[in-house]
PDB file of C-alpha atoms in Angstrom:
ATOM      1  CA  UNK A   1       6.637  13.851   1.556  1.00 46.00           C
ATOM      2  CA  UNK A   2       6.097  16.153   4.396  1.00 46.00           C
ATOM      3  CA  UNK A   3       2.269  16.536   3.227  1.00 49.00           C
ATOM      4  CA  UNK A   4       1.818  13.113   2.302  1.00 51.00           C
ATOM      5  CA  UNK A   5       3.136  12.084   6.268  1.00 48.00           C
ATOM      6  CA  UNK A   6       0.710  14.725   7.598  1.00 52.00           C
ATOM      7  CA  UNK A   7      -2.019  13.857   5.704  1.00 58.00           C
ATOM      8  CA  UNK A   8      -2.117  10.488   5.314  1.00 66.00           C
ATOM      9  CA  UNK A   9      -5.969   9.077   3.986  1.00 75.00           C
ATOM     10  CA  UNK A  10      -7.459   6.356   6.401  1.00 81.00           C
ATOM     11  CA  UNK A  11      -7.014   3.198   4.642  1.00 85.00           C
ATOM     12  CA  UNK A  12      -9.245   1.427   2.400  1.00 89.00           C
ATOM     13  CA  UNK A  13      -9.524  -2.353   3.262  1.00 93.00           C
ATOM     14  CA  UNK A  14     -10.257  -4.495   0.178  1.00 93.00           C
ATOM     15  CA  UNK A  15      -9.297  -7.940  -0.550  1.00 95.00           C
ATOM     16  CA  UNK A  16      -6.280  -7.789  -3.127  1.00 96.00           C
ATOM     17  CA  UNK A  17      -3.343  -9.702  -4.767  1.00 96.00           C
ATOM     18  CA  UNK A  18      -0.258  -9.471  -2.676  1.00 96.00           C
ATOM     19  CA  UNK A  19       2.053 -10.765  -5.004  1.00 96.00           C
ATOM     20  CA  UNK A  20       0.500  -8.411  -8.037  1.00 96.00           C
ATOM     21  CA  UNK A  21       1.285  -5.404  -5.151  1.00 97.00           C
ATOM     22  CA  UNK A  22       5.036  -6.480  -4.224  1.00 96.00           C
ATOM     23  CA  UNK A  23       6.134  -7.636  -7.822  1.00 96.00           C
ATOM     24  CA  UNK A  24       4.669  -3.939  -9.157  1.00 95.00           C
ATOM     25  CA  UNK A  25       6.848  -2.431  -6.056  1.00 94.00           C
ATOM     26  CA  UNK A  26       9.527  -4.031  -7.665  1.00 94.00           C
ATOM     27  CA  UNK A  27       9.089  -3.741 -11.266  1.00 92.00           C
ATOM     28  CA  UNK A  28       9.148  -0.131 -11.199  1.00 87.00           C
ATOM     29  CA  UNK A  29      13.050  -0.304 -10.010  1.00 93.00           C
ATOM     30  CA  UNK A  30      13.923  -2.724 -12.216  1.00 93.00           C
ATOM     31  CA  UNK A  31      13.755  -0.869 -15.178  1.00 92.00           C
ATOM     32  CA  UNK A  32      14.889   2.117 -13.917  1.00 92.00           C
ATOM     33  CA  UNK A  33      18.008   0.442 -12.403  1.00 94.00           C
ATOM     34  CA  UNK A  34      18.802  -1.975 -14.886  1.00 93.00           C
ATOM     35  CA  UNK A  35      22.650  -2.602 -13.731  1.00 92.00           C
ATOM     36  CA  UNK A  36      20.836  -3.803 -10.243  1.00 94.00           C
ATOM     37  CA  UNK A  37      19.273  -7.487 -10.101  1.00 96.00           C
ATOM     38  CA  UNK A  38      16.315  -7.763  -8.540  1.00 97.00           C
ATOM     39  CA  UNK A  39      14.446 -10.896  -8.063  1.00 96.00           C
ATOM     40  CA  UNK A  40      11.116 -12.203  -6.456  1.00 96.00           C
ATOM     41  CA  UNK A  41      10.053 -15.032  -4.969  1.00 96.00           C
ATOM     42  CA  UNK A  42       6.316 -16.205  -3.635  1.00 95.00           C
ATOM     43  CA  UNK A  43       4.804 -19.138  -2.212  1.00 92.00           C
ATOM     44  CA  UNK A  44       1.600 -17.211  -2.412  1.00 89.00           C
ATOM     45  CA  UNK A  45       0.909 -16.387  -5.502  1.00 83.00           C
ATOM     46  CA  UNK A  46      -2.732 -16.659  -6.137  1.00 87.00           C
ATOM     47  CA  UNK A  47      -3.220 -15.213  -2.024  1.00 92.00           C
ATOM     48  CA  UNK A  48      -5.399 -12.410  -1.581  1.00 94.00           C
ATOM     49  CA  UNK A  49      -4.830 -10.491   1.614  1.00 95.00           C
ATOM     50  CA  UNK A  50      -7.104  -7.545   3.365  1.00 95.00           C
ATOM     51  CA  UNK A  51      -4.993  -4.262   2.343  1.00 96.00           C
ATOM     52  CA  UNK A  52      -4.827  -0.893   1.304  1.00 95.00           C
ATOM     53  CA  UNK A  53      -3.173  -1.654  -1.911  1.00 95.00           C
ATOM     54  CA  UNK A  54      -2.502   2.026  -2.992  1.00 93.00           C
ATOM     55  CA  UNK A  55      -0.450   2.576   0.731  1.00 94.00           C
ATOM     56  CA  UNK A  56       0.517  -0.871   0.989  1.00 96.00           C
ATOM     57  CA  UNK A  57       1.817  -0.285  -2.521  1.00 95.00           C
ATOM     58  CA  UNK A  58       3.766   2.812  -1.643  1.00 93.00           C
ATOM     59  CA  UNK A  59       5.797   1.236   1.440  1.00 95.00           C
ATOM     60  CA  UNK A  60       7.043  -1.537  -0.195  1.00 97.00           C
ATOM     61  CA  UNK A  61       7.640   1.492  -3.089  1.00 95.00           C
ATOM     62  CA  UNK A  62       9.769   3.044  -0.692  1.00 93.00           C
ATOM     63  CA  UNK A  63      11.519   0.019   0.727  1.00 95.00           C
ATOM     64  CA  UNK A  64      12.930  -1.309  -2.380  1.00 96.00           C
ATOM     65  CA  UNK A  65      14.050   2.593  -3.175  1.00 94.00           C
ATOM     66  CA  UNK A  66      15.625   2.387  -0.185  1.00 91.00           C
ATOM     67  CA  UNK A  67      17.785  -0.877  -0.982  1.00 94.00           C
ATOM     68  CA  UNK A  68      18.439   0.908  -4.244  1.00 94.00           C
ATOM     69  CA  UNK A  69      19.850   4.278  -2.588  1.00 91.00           C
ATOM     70  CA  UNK A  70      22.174   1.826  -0.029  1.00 90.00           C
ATOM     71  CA  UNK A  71      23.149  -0.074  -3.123  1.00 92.00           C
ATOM     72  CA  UNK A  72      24.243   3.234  -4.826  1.00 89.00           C
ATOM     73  CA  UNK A  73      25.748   4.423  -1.926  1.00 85.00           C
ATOM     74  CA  UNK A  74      28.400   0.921  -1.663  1.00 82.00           C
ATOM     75  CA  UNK A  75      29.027   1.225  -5.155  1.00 76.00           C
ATOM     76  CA  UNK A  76      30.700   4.988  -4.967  1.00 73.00           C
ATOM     77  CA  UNK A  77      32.667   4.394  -1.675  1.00 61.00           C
ATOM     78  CA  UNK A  78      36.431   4.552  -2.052  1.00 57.00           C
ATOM     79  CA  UNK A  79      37.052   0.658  -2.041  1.00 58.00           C
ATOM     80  CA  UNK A  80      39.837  -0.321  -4.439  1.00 57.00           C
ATOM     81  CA  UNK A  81      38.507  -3.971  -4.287  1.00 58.00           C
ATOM     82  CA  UNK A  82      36.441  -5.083  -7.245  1.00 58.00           C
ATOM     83  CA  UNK A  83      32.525  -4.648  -5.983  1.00 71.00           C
ATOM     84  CA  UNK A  84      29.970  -7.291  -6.323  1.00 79.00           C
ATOM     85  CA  UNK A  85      26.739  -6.081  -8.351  1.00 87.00           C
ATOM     86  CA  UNK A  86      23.776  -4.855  -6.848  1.00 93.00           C
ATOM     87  CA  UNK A  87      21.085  -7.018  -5.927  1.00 95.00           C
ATOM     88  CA  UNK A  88      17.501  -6.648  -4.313  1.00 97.00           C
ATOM     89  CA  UNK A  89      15.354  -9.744  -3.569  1.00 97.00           C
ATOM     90  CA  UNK A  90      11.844  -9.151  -2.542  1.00 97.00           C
ATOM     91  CA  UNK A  91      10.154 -12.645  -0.424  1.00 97.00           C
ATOM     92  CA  UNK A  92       6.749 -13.503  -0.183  1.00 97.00           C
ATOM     93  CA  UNK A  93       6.091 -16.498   2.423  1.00 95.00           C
ATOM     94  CA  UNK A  94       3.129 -17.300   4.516  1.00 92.00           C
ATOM     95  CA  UNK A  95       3.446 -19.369   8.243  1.00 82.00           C
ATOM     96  CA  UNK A  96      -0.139 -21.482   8.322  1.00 76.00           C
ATOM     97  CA  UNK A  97      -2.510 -19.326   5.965  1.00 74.00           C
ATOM     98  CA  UNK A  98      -2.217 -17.070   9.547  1.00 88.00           C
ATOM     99  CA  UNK A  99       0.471 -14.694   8.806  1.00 93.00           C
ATOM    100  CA  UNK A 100       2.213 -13.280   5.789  1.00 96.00           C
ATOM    101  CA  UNK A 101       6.099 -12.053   5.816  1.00 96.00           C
ATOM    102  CA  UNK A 102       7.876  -9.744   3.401  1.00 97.00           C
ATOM    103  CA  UNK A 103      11.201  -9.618   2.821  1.00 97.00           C
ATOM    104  CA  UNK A 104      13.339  -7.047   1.115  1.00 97.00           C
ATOM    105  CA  UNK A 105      17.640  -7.730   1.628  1.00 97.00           C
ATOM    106  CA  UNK A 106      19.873  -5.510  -0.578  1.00 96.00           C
ATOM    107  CA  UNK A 107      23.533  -5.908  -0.531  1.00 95.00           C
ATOM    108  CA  UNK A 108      23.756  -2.061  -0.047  1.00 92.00           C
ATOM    109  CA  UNK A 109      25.819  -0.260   2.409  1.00 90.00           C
ATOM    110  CA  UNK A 110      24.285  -1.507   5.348  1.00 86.00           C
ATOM    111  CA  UNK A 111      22.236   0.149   8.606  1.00 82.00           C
ATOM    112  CA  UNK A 112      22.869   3.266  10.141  1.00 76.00           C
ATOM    113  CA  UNK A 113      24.843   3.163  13.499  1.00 71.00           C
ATOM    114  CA  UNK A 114      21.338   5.302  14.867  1.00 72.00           C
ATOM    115  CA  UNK A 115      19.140   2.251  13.334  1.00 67.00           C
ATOM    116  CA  UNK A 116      17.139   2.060  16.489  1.00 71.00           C
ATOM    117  CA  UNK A 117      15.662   5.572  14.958  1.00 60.00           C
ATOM    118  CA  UNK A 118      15.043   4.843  11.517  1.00 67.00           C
ATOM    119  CA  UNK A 119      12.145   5.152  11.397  1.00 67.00           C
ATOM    120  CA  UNK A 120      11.430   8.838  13.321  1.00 63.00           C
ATOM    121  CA  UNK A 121      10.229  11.547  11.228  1.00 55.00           C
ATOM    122  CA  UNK A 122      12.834  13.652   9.931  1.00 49.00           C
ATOM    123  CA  UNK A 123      15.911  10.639  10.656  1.00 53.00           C
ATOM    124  CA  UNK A 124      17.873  10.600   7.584  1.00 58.00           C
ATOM    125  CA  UNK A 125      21.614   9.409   6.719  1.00 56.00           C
ATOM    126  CA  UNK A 126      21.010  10.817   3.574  1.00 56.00           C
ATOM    127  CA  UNK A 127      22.392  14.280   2.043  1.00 51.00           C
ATOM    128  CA  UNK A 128      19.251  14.917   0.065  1.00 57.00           C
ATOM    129  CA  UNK A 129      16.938  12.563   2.419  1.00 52.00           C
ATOM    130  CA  UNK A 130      13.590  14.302   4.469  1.00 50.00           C
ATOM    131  CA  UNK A 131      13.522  11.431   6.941  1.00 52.00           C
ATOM    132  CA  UNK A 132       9.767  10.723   6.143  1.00 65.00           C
ATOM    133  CA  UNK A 133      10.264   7.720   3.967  1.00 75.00           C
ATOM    134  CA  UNK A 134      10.446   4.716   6.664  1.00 86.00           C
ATOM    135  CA  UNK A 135       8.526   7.351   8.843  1.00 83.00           C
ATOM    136  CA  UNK A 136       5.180   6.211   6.012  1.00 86.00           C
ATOM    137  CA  UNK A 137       6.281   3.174   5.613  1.00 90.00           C
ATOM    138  CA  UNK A 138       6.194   2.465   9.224  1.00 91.00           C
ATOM    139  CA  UNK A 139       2.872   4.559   9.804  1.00 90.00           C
ATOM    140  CA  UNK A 140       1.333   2.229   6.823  1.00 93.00           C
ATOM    141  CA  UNK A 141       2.595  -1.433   8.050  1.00 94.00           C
ATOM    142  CA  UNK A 142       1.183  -0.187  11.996  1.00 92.00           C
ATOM    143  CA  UNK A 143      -2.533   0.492   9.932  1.00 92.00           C
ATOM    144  CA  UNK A 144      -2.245  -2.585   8.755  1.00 94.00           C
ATOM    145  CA  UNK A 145      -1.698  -4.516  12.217  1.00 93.00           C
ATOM    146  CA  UNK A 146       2.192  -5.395  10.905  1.00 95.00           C
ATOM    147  CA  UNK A 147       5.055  -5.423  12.726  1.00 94.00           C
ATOM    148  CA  UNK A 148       8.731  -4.168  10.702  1.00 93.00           C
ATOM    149  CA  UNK A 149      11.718  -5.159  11.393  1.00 92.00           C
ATOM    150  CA  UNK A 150      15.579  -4.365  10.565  1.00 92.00           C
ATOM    151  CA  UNK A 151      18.265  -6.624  10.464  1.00 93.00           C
ATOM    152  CA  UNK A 152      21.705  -6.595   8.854  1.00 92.00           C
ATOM    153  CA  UNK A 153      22.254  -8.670   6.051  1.00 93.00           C
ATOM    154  CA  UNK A 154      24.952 -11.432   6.128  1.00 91.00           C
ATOM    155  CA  UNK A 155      27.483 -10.524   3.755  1.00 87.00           C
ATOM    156  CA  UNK A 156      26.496  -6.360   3.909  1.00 89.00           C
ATOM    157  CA  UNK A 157      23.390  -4.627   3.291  1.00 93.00           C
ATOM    158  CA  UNK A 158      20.208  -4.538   4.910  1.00 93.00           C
ATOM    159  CA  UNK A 159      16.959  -6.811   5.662  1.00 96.00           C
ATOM    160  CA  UNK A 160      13.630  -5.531   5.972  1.00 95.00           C
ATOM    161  CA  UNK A 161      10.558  -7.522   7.462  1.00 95.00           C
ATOM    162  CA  UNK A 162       7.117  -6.865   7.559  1.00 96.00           C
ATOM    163  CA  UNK A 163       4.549  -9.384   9.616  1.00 96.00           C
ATOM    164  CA  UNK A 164       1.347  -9.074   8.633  1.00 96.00           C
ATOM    165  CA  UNK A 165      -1.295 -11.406  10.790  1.00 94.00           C
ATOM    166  CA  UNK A 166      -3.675 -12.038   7.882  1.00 93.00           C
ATOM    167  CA  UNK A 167      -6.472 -12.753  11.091  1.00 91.00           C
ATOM    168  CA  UNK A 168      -5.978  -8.997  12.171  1.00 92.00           C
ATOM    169  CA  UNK A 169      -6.672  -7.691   8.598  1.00 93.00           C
ATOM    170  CA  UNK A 170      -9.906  -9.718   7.857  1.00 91.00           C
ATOM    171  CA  UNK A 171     -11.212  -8.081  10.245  1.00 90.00           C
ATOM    172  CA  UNK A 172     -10.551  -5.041   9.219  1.00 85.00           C
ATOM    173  CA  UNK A 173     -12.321  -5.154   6.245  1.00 76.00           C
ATOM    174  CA  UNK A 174     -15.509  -6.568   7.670  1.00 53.00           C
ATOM    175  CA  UNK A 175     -15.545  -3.376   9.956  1.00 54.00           C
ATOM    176  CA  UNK A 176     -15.116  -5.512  12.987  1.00 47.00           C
ATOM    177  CA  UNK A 177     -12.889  -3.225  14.835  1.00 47.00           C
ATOM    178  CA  UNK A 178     -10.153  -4.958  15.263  1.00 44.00           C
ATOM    179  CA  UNK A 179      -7.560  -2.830  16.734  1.00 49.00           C
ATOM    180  CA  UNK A 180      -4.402  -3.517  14.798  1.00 48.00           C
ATOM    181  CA  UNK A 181      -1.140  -4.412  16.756  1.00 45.00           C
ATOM    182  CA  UNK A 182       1.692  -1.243  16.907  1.00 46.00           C
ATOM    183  CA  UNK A 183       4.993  -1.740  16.813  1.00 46.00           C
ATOM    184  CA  UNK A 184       8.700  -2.186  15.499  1.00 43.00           C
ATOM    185  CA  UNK A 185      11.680  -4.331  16.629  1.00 44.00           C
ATOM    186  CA  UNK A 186      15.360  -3.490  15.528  1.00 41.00           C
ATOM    187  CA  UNK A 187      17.823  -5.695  15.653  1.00 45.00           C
ATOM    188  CA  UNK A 188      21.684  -5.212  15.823  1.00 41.00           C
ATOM    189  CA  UNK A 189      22.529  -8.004  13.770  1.00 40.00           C
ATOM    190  CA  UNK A 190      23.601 -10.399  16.555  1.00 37.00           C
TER     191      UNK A 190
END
C-alpha cells in the first residue's frame, strides 16, 4: 500500500460507466462475504462520467472493504444482545446531470473518535491496518475534483460520500485544465 500511495500513476480520463465501476466495487465483496447483504441502487444507470476507472475503481474497492472490516468488527464485540446482520448499500444519484453522489452506509461499528484524521497517511484504528487505505481513496476522489465526506449512520455504522461535479471532470478529459476542487468535510454526526 505504502508503494502504491507513493507512487500513484497520473490518472487517465476516459468516458466510462459509473454504475458498471461501483456495482464491480461491490460485487467483489459480495461473494466473498456472503453472510453480509449488500445492495445497490442507481438512478444512473446508462451515465457515463469522465474517470479513471482503474483508481476510481480501487477507492470505492477500498470503501466498501472498509464497511466490511467495521461490520466484522460489531459482530465480535462482547454484546450479549442478539446482532442485526451486516449490511452495505452502495447509492448512485445524480443532482441536475451536474453532479454525481456516491454513497456507501454500513451498519458496522461506527467512526473513530479521531475521525477528523481519517484520512492521514498512516491513521489506522485497526490492529493489522497501514493507514493508507482512505489516505488513496482520498488522494483519488481530490484527482477527480470530488469532495468525501463522513458521517455517522443513524442506527450505527458509517456513511461515506463522494461529490463528483461531472462539469469539473469533462474537462478533464478534453485537456482543458481544469484544476479540480481539493478537499474533505467530516462531520460529527449532529
Amino acid at each position: 500500500e505504502f508503494s502504491s500511495f507513493a507512487r500513484m500513476p497520473k490518472p487517465v480520463f476516459r468516458a466510462e460507466s459509473i454504475a458498471d465501476i461501483a456495482r464491480h466495487s461491490l460485487f467483489l465483496h459480495e461473494v466473498a462475504h456472503p453472510e453480509i447483504q449488500f445492495t445497490f441502487e442507481s438512478d444512473v444507470q446508462d451515465m457515463e462520467i469522465i474517470c479513471d476507472r482503474r483508481q476510481l475503481a480501487q477507492a470505492l474497492t477500498n470503501i466498501v472493504k472498509n464497511a466490511v472490516e467495521a461490520i466484522d468488527a460489531r459482530l465480535v464485540g462482547d454484546s450479549d444482545e442478539p446482532l442485526s446482520p451486516g449490511h452495505v448499500e452502495m447509492t448512485l444519484s445524480a443532482a441536475q446531470g451536474t453532479r454525481l453522489a456516491i454513497i456507501v452506509s454500513d451498519n458496522g461499528v461506527g467512526l473513530p473518535a479521531e475521525r477528523q484524521r481519517i484520512i492521514e497517511p498512516y491513521m489506522t484504528t485497526r490492529a493489522k491496518g497501514t493507514g493508507l487505505g482512505l489516505a488513496i481513496v482520498h488522494k483519488i476522489v481530490e484527482e477527480h475534483g470530488g469532495i468525501m465526506t463522513f458521517h455517522d449512520a443513524p442506527g450505527g455504522g458509517t456513511i461515506v460520500s463522494i461529490a463528483l461535479d461531472l462539469g469539473v471532470l469533462a474537462g478533464l478529459e478534453e485537456g482543458a485544465g481544469t484544476e479540480p476542487a481539493k478537499g474533505i468535510v467530516t462531520a460529527n454526526g449532529a
